[in-house]
Amino acid sequence: MKKNARFNTKLIHAGVEPDPTTGAIMTPIYQTSTYVQEAPGVHKGYEYARTQNPTRNVLQQNIAALEGARFGIAYSSGLAALDTILKTLSPGDELLSTNDLYGGSYRLMRKQYEKYGIKFKFVDMTNLDELKSQLTESIKLIWIESPTNPMLRIIDIAAICNLVKNHPAKVCVDNTFASPYLQNPLNLGADLAYHSATKYLGGHSDVVMGLVATSDEQLAEQLYFLQNAAGAVPGPQDCFLMLRGIKTLHVRVQRACDNARQMALALQNHPKINNLYYPGLLDHPGHDIARAQMRDFGAMLSFDLKENTMAAANEVLSKTQYFSLAESLGGVESLIGHPASMTHASIPKAERLKVGLSDSLIRLSIGIEDEADLIEDILGALE
Ligand SMILES: *Cc1c(COP(=O)(O)O)cnc(C)c1O
């Protein structure tokens, strides 16, 4: 691949070379745990599969290229990747994050890492003054998520990176909701791009995986060290499926974004809907920032109902044909979810109401089916 290859070409070619022994155009699945050595210490660069696996190496080079990074590191899940990043912190260090963080990230931080003496602060990151007021010297990591789940708020990544330019804190962006097709955090000044690759990167709801990209050599060294030392690695079959999924990322995500735009237009001013959350709407508070830092507005959309009860939401959820009731997102098929009783059930009601996550809030992950069928499905369920 040429150095100046464009994003859509990188998806298909970055890191991928025909297999030198057979010419196989697809990266083989090296389903092996160990590698034969000619003599002790004399080998082809591979000793043991926790440390190195050729299928995984290709994937790691691929994600690095997609995020414009020097290094890519793969983990067995998004949360295993977060777990590893948190291990780079020391007791007394603090992490600053957003107050509507992905629930699983929040849980790992508060329930596991607080007891190791790491402190966590959660602020409204759309308010830069609030963020600034919390920015002490002990903050070593800033964890941004944008767009956020499920309220689809947009956080100004470049503005925050600029704000902490002369501060020791590293900035990591959970880029799961956008995918590298829509947003590249390193280009906006972040140190780390983080993905639950389970979602858009895999794209077919058949793999759980985490991918991290960085150009910071010291950080990369720590992350590779922990990948091997703690061993939360993905298997070669999963790496193969991830590489296959990534090849169509641009086609899938663009189509899903187009479908989401049509859906938003169809739901705007619907008599049963109270608030419609989609960053592509001109009156969305993060619209201009999204326009500046994303290629399109994503394929996640949420809304709540004028009849603001769980029962009213349940009625809608029970009536869809193509939108399957399930957690997760980012697959080719459309999903519908009820955050208050599903992904965010462990968050106290008063807390979730503060960020606008009401009882009737419904979240859609728009897939790549025919948009007319998807719109009919939701409009029918709302009737
Ligand atoms: C799903 C998700 C995660 C966790 O990733 P897993 O692959 O499920 O471990 C982290 N952040 C966001 C935004 C997610 O949607």
Short mmCIF file of C-alpha atoms and ligand atoms in Angstrom, two decimals:
data_model
loop_
_atom_site.label_atom_id
_atom_site.label_comp_id
_atom_site.label_asym_id
_atom_site.label_seq_id
_atom_site.Cartn_x
_atom_site.Cartn_y
_atom_site.Cartn_z
CA MET A 1 0.00 0.00 0.00
CA LYS A 2 1.28 3.50 -0.83
CA LYS A 3 2.01 5.80 2.10
CA ASN A 4 -0.52 8.36 0.88
CA ALA A 5 -3.36 5.86 0.39
CA ARG A 6 -6.74 7.33 1.27
CA PHE A 7 -8.98 6.09 4.07
CA ASN A 8 -11.23 3.83 2.00
CA THR A 9 -8.18 2.15 0.47
CA LYS A 10 -6.53 1.72 3.86
CA LEU A 11 -9.63 -0.15 5.10
CA ILE A 12 -8.95 -2.87 2.58
CA HIS A 13 -5.17 -2.83 2.22
CA ALA A 14 -3.49 -1.47 5.36
CA GLY A 15 -1.31 -4.16 6.92
CA VAL A 16 -2.70 -6.78 4.54
CA GLU A 17 -0.25 -8.55 2.21
CA PRO A 18 -0.87 -11.78 0.27
CA ASP A 19 0.33 -14.77 2.32
CA PRO A 20 4.00 -15.30 1.39
CA THR A 21 3.79 -19.11 1.35
CA THR A 22 0.61 -19.60 -0.73
CA GLY A 23 -0.39 -16.23 -2.15
CA ALA A 24 -3.72 -16.40 -0.27
CA ILE A 25 -5.20 -12.95 -0.70
CA MET A 26 -6.97 -13.10 2.67
CA THR A 27 -4.88 -13.06 5.85
CA PRO A 28 -4.77 -16.66 7.12
CA ILE A 29 -6.13 -17.55 10.54
CA TYR A 30 -2.99 -18.66 12.38
CA GLN A 31 -4.79 -20.88 14.85
CA THR A 32 -1.76 -21.84 16.87
CA SER A 33 -0.62 -21.28 20.43
CA THR A 34 3.10 -21.70 19.82
CA TYR A 35 5.77 -21.66 17.08
CA VAL A 36 8.62 -24.09 16.46
CA GLN A 37 12.11 -22.71 17.06
CA GLU A 38 15.17 -23.89 15.12
CA ALA A 39 17.32 -23.60 18.24
CA PRO A 40 16.60 -21.94 21.57
CA GLY A 41 15.87 -18.30 20.77
CA VAL A 42 16.22 -18.82 16.99
CA HIS A 43 12.79 -18.23 15.45
CA LYS A 44 10.86 -16.20 12.90
CA GLY A 45 9.77 -13.51 15.35
CA TYR A 46 7.01 -15.61 16.86
CA GLU A 47 7.43 -17.54 20.12
CA TYR A 48 4.07 -17.80 21.83
CA ALA A 49 0.63 -16.63 20.73
CA ARG A 50 -0.22 -14.47 23.74
CA THR A 51 2.80 -12.38 22.76
CA GLN A 52 2.53 -12.45 18.95
CA ASN A 53 0.11 -13.79 16.39
CA PRO A 54 0.38 -13.02 12.64
CA THR A 55 -3.39 -12.59 12.13
CA ARG A 56 -3.51 -10.22 15.10
CA ASN A 57 -0.44 -8.30 13.87
CA VAL A 58 -2.14 -7.53 10.56
CA LEU A 59 -5.23 -6.28 12.36
CA GLN A 60 -3.12 -4.11 14.66
CA GLN A 61 -1.35 -2.52 11.68
CA ASN A 62 -4.71 -2.00 10.04
CA ILE A 63 -6.34 -0.14 12.96
CA ALA A 64 -3.20 1.99 13.40
CA ALA A 65 -3.44 3.07 9.75
CA LEU A 66 -7.16 3.82 10.05
CA GLU A 67 -6.59 6.12 13.00
CA GLY A 68 -3.46 7.70 11.50
CA ALA A 69 -1.43 6.21 14.35
CA ARG A 70 1.95 4.53 14.60
CA PHE A 71 0.76 1.69 16.83
CA GLY A 72 -2.36 -0.47 17.08
CA ILE A 73 -3.10 -2.86 19.93
CA ALA A 74 -5.89 -5.45 20.01
CA TYR A 75 -7.68 -6.78 23.09
CA SER A 76 -10.28 -9.43 23.74
CA SER A 77 -13.03 -6.83 24.33
CA GLY A 78 -13.53 -3.10 24.53
CA LEU A 79 -13.57 -3.30 28.30
CA ALA A 80 -10.38 -5.41 28.35
CA ALA A 81 -8.77 -2.55 26.42
CA LEU A 82 -10.06 -0.03 28.98
CA ASP A 83 -8.85 -2.30 31.80
CA THR A 84 -5.40 -2.26 30.23
CA ILE A 85 -5.35 1.51 29.77
CA LEU A 86 -6.42 1.98 33.40
CA LYS A 87 -3.49 -0.22 34.49
CA THR A 88 -1.11 2.43 33.13
CA LEU A 89 -2.28 4.71 35.98
CA SER A 90 -0.82 4.64 39.50
CA PRO A 91 -2.43 5.07 42.92
CA GLY A 92 -3.13 8.76 43.49
CA ASP A 93 -3.65 9.45 39.79
CA GLU A 94 -7.01 10.82 38.72
CA LEU A 95 -9.07 10.29 35.61
CA LEU A 96 -11.50 12.91 34.37
CA SER A 97 -14.42 11.79 32.25
CA THR A 98 -17.85 12.69 31.04
CA ASN A 99 -20.98 12.38 33.15
CA ASP A 100 -22.86 10.25 30.62
CA LEU A 101 -20.12 7.72 30.10
CA TYR A 102 -20.80 4.20 28.73
CA GLY A 103 -22.11 2.21 31.71
CA GLY A 104 -19.55 -0.61 31.44
CA SER A 105 -16.66 1.88 31.48
CA TYR A 106 -18.16 3.63 34.51
CA ARG A 107 -18.58 0.31 36.31
CA LEU A 108 -14.99 -0.83 35.73
CA MET A 109 -13.62 2.52 36.85
CA ARG A 110 -15.71 2.88 40.00
CA LYS A 111 -16.09 -0.74 41.15
CA GLN A 112 -12.58 -1.98 40.43
CA TYR A 113 -10.05 0.79 40.05
CA GLU A 114 -11.22 3.09 42.82
CA LYS A 115 -10.10 0.49 45.34
CA TYR A 116 -6.59 0.65 43.86
CA GLY A 117 -6.40 4.31 44.81
CA ILE A 118 -7.22 5.81 41.43
CA LYS A 119 -9.77 8.62 41.57
CA PHE A 120 -12.46 9.32 39.01
CA LYS A 121 -14.23 12.60 38.36
CA PHE A 122 -17.17 12.95 36.02
CA VAL A 123 -18.10 16.33 34.56
CA ASP A 124 -20.26 17.75 31.82
CA MET A 125 -17.62 17.85 29.09
CA THR A 126 -19.79 19.97 26.83
CA ASN A 127 -19.06 22.71 29.38
CA LEU A 128 -15.38 23.59 28.95
CA ASP A 129 -15.39 25.91 31.98
CA GLU A 130 -16.54 23.08 34.21
CA LEU A 131 -13.82 20.85 32.78
CA LYS A 132 -11.19 23.56 33.31
CA SER A 133 -12.24 24.05 36.93
CA GLN A 134 -11.61 20.33 37.62
CA LEU A 135 -8.26 20.15 35.87
CA THR A 136 -5.76 19.59 38.70
CA GLU A 137 -2.19 18.30 38.42
CA SER A 138 -3.20 14.81 39.60
CA ILE A 139 -5.37 14.28 36.52
CA LYS A 140 -3.36 11.93 34.33
CA LEU A 141 -5.99 10.78 31.88
CA ILE A 142 -8.95 12.49 30.26
CA TRP A 143 -11.48 10.01 28.92
CA ILE A 144 -13.78 11.49 26.30
CA GLU A 145 -16.70 9.78 24.63
CA SER A 146 -18.34 11.43 21.62
CA PRO A 147 -21.06 11.03 20.52
CA THR A 148 -22.26 9.85 23.94
CA ASN A 149 -24.59 7.00 24.73
CA PRO A 150 -27.59 7.22 24.65
CA MET A 151 -28.07 11.01 24.66
CA LEU A 152 -25.84 11.56 21.60
CA ARG A 153 -24.21 14.62 23.05
CA ILE A 154 -21.18 15.92 21.17
CA ILE A 155 -17.97 16.80 22.99
CA ASP A 156 -15.47 19.16 21.36
CA ILE A 157 -12.39 16.91 21.16
CA ALA A 158 -10.02 19.48 19.62
CA ALA A 159 -11.02 22.14 22.17
CA ILE A 160 -10.31 19.81 25.10
CA CYS A 161 -6.98 18.64 23.62
CA ASN A 162 -6.05 22.28 23.14
CA LEU A 163 -7.02 23.11 26.71
CA VAL A 164 -4.74 20.41 28.14
CA LYS A 165 -1.83 20.97 25.75
CA ASN A 166 0.48 22.08 28.56
CA HIS A 167 -0.97 19.72 31.14
CA PRO A 168 0.53 16.26 31.85
CA ALA A 169 -2.79 14.48 31.24
CA LYS A 170 -3.14 12.20 28.22
CA VAL A 171 -6.38 12.33 26.27
CA CYS A 172 -8.17 9.16 25.18
CA VAL A 173 -11.30 9.24 23.04
CA ASP A 174 -13.77 6.37 23.08
CA ASN A 175 -14.43 6.48 19.34
CA THR A 176 -16.87 3.55 19.31
CA PHE A 177 -20.01 5.47 18.29
CA ALA A 178 -18.30 7.30 15.45
CA SER A 179 -15.88 4.63 14.13
CA PRO A 180 -12.68 5.74 12.37
CA TYR A 181 -14.68 6.37 9.20
CA LEU A 182 -16.46 9.32 10.81
CA GLN A 183 -13.93 10.63 13.31
CA ASN A 184 -10.17 10.37 13.94
CA PRO A 185 -9.32 11.56 17.47
CA LEU A 186 -5.54 11.63 16.92
CA ASN A 187 -5.99 14.18 14.14
CA LEU A 188 -7.92 16.30 16.65
CA GLY A 189 -5.04 16.18 19.14
CA ALA A 190 -5.86 13.13 21.27
CA ASP A 191 -3.17 10.69 22.42
CA LEU A 192 -5.27 7.53 22.20
CA ALA A 193 -8.18 6.36 20.06
CA TYR A 194 -10.20 3.59 21.69
CA HIS A 195 -12.78 1.31 20.11
CA SER A 196 -15.20 -1.29 21.21
CA ALA A 197 -14.59 -2.97 17.84
CA THR A 198 -17.57 -5.17 18.73
CA LYS A 199 -19.72 -2.40 17.24
CA TYR A 200 -19.07 -0.63 13.90
CA LEU A 201 -15.58 -1.96 13.15
CA GLY A 202 -16.70 -5.60 13.31
CA GLY A 203 -20.07 -4.51 12.02
CA HIS A 204 -21.81 -7.88 11.84
CA SER A 205 -22.61 -8.55 15.52
CA ASP A 206 -20.40 -11.63 15.56
CA VAL A 207 -17.22 -10.59 17.42
CA VAL A 208 -16.40 -8.99 20.79
CA MET A 209 -13.12 -7.06 20.64
CA GLY A 210 -11.30 -3.90 21.68
CA LEU A 211 -8.85 -1.91 19.53
CA VAL A 212 -6.60 0.94 20.58
CA ALA A 213 -4.43 3.21 18.42
CA THR A 214 -1.75 5.67 19.47
CA SER A 215 1.39 7.39 18.16
CA ASP A 216 2.79 7.84 21.67
CA GLU A 217 5.66 5.37 21.80
CA GLN A 218 5.87 5.22 25.58
CA LEU A 219 2.16 4.57 25.93
CA ALA A 220 2.25 1.97 23.16
CA GLU A 221 5.11 0.18 24.90
CA GLN A 222 3.10 -0.01 28.13
CA LEU A 223 0.03 -1.24 26.26
CA TYR A 224 1.95 -3.97 24.40
CA PHE A 225 3.64 -4.95 27.65
CA LEU A 226 0.27 -5.36 29.37
CA GLN A 227 -1.26 -7.10 26.35
CA ASN A 228 1.35 -9.80 26.81
CA ALA A 229 1.74 -9.63 30.59
CA ALA A 230 -1.99 -9.76 31.40
CA GLY A 231 -3.05 -11.58 28.24
CA ALA A 232 -6.45 -10.12 27.32
CA VAL A 233 -5.82 -10.95 23.66
CA PRO A 234 -8.34 -11.73 20.92
CA GLY A 235 -8.11 -15.11 19.17
CA PRO A 236 -6.93 -15.37 15.57
CA GLN A 237 -10.38 -16.33 14.24
CA ASP A 238 -11.83 -13.16 15.77
CA CYS A 239 -8.98 -11.10 14.30
CA PHE A 240 -9.80 -12.55 10.87
CA LEU A 241 -13.51 -11.70 11.26
CA MET A 242 -12.57 -8.19 12.40
CA LEU A 243 -10.34 -7.68 9.35
CA ARG A 244 -13.16 -8.87 7.14
CA GLY A 245 -15.67 -6.57 8.81
CA ILE A 246 -13.37 -3.56 8.53
CA LYS A 247 -13.08 -3.94 4.75
CA THR A 248 -16.65 -2.66 4.34
CA LEU A 249 -16.65 -0.07 7.14
CA HIS A 250 -17.01 2.92 4.78
CA VAL A 251 -19.84 1.36 2.81
CA ARG A 252 -21.74 0.19 5.89
CA VAL A 253 -21.33 3.29 8.03
CA GLN A 254 -22.15 5.70 5.19
CA ARG A 255 -25.30 3.76 4.36
CA ALA A 256 -26.30 3.58 8.01
CA CYS A 257 -25.71 7.35 8.37
CA ASP A 258 -27.89 8.00 5.31
CA ASN A 259 -30.63 5.80 6.75
CA ALA A 260 -30.38 7.58 10.11
CA ARG A 261 -30.76 10.97 8.42
CA GLN A 262 -33.93 9.78 6.67
CA MET A 263 -35.23 8.34 9.93
CA ALA A 264 -34.59 11.62 11.77
CA LEU A 265 -36.51 13.53 9.09
CA ALA A 266 -39.42 11.09 9.38
CA LEU A 267 -39.53 11.36 13.19
CA GLN A 268 -39.06 15.12 13.43
CA ASN A 269 -42.26 16.77 14.71
CA HIS A 270 -43.94 13.40 15.23
CA PRO A 271 -46.94 14.01 17.52
CA LYS A 272 -45.99 11.19 19.94
CA ILE A 273 -42.33 12.15 20.27
CA ASN A 274 -41.15 14.62 22.90
CA ASN A 275 -37.38 14.99 22.22
CA LEU A 276 -35.48 13.64 19.25
CA TYR A 277 -31.72 13.29 19.76
CA TYR A 278 -29.64 13.14 16.59
CA PRO A 279 -26.55 15.32 16.03
CA GLY A 280 -27.52 15.90 12.41
CA LEU A 281 -30.44 18.12 13.43
CA LEU A 282 -29.68 21.82 13.05
CA ASP A 283 -31.02 22.54 16.53
CA HIS A 284 -28.98 19.79 18.21
CA PRO A 285 -26.68 21.67 20.65
CA GLY A 286 -23.60 19.83 19.34
CA HIS A 287 -24.48 20.10 15.65
CA ASP A 288 -21.73 22.55 14.67
CA ILE A 289 -19.04 20.66 16.58
CA ALA A 290 -20.20 17.38 15.04
CA ARG A 291 -20.04 18.99 11.60
CA ALA A 292 -16.47 20.07 12.29
CA GLN A 293 -15.07 16.90 13.83
CA MET A 294 -17.10 14.15 12.13
CA ARG A 295 -17.55 13.19 8.48
CA ASP A 296 -21.26 12.53 9.02
CA PHE A 297 -23.56 12.45 12.03
CA GLY A 298 -23.55 8.76 12.84
CA ALA A 299 -26.29 6.18 12.77
CA MET A 300 -27.47 6.31 16.37
CA LEU A 301 -30.62 8.15 17.21
CA SER A 302 -32.76 8.32 20.33
CA PHE A 303 -36.08 9.85 21.31
CA ASP A 304 -38.48 9.97 24.20
CA LEU A 305 -42.24 10.04 24.21
CA LYS A 306 -44.79 12.66 25.20
CA GLU A 307 -46.38 9.90 27.28
CA ASN A 308 -43.21 9.61 29.33
CA THR A 309 -43.58 6.16 30.94
CA MET A 310 -41.80 2.82 30.72
CA ALA A 311 -45.11 1.26 29.68
CA ALA A 312 -45.45 3.59 26.68
CA ALA A 313 -41.86 2.84 25.63
CA ASN A 314 -42.44 -0.90 26.07
CA GLU A 315 -45.40 -0.72 23.75
CA VAL A 316 -43.27 0.78 20.99
CA LEU A 317 -40.48 -1.74 21.61
CA SER A 318 -42.84 -4.67 21.37
CA LYS A 319 -44.22 -3.67 17.98
CA THR A 320 -41.18 -3.39 15.72
CA GLN A 321 -40.47 -6.01 13.05
CA TYR A 322 -37.02 -5.15 11.75
CA PHE A 323 -35.64 -3.38 14.81
CA SER A 324 -34.70 -6.20 17.19
CA LEU A 325 -34.76 -5.53 20.90
CA ALA A 326 -31.14 -5.98 21.97
CA GLU A 327 -28.16 -4.29 23.57
CA SER A 328 -25.18 -3.34 21.43
CA LEU A 329 -25.08 -1.34 18.21
CA GLY A 330 -23.20 -0.83 14.99
CA GLY A 331 -24.19 -4.01 13.14
CA VAL A 332 -25.72 -4.21 9.68
CA GLU A 333 -29.07 -5.02 11.29
CA SER A 334 -31.13 -2.39 13.11
CA LEU A 335 -31.55 -2.63 16.86
CA ILE A 336 -33.86 -0.94 19.31
CA GLY A 337 -33.19 -0.55 23.01
CA HIS A 338 -34.62 0.92 26.19
CA PRO A 339 -31.66 2.40 28.12
CA ALA A 340 -33.57 3.01 31.39
CA SER A 341 -34.29 -0.70 31.81
CA MET A 342 -31.40 -2.17 29.81
CA THR A 343 -27.96 -0.56 29.46
CA HIS A 344 -28.49 2.10 32.13
CA ALA A 345 -30.65 0.14 34.62
CA SER A 346 -27.90 0.28 37.28
CA ILE A 347 -27.79 4.08 37.24
CA PRO A 348 -30.06 5.67 39.88
CA LYS A 349 -33.15 7.28 38.35
CA ALA A 350 -32.31 10.77 39.67
CA GLU A 351 -28.85 10.53 38.05
CA ARG A 352 -30.11 9.47 34.65
CA LEU A 353 -32.89 12.07 34.66
CA LYS A 354 -30.22 14.74 35.17
CA VAL A 355 -28.74 13.97 31.75
CA GLY A 356 -32.19 13.68 30.14
CA LEU A 357 -32.34 9.90 30.11
CA SER A 358 -36.06 9.61 30.83
CA ASP A 359 -38.24 6.53 31.42
CA SER A 360 -39.55 6.50 27.86
CA LEU A 361 -36.22 7.08 26.09
CA ILE A 362 -35.77 4.71 23.15
CA ARG A 363 -32.43 4.22 21.39
CA LEU A 364 -32.08 3.12 17.78
CA SER A 365 -29.00 1.68 16.14
CA ILE A 366 -29.84 2.15 12.49
CA GLY A 367 -28.65 -0.63 10.21
CA ILE A 368 -28.28 -0.84 6.46
CA GLU A 369 -31.66 -2.32 5.53
CA ASP A 370 -33.91 -0.40 3.13
CA GLU A 371 -34.66 2.93 4.78
CA ALA A 372 -38.35 2.86 3.82
CA ASP A 373 -38.84 -0.44 5.67
CA LEU A 374 -37.03 0.92 8.72
CA ILE A 375 -39.08 4.13 8.78
CA GLU A 376 -42.36 2.26 8.28
CA ASP A 377 -41.35 -0.04 11.12
CA ILE A 378 -40.83 2.78 13.64
CA LEU A 379 -43.79 4.87 12.47
CA GLY A 380 -46.00 1.78 12.71
CA ALA A 381 -44.77 1.00 16.22
CA LEU A 382 -45.50 4.58 17.31
CA GLU A 383 -49.11 4.41 16.13
C1 LIG B 1 -19.80 -1.53 23.92
C2 LIG B 1 -19.03 -0.35 24.35
C3 LIG B 1 -17.89 -0.46 25.15
C4 LIG B 1 -17.42 -1.79 25.69
O1 LIG B 1 -16.94 -2.63 24.71
P1 LIG B 1 -17.07 -4.25 24.74
O2 LIG B 1 -16.50 -4.64 23.44
O3 LIG B 1 -18.51 -4.57 24.92
O4 LIG B 1 -16.26 -4.72 25.91
C5 LIG B 1 -17.20 0.70 25.46
N1 LIG B 1 -17.62 1.91 25.04
C6 LIG B 1 -18.72 2.07 24.29
C7 LIG B 1 -19.14 3.42 23.86
C8 LIG B 1 -19.46 0.95 23.92
O5 LIG B 1 -20.58 1.11 23.19
#
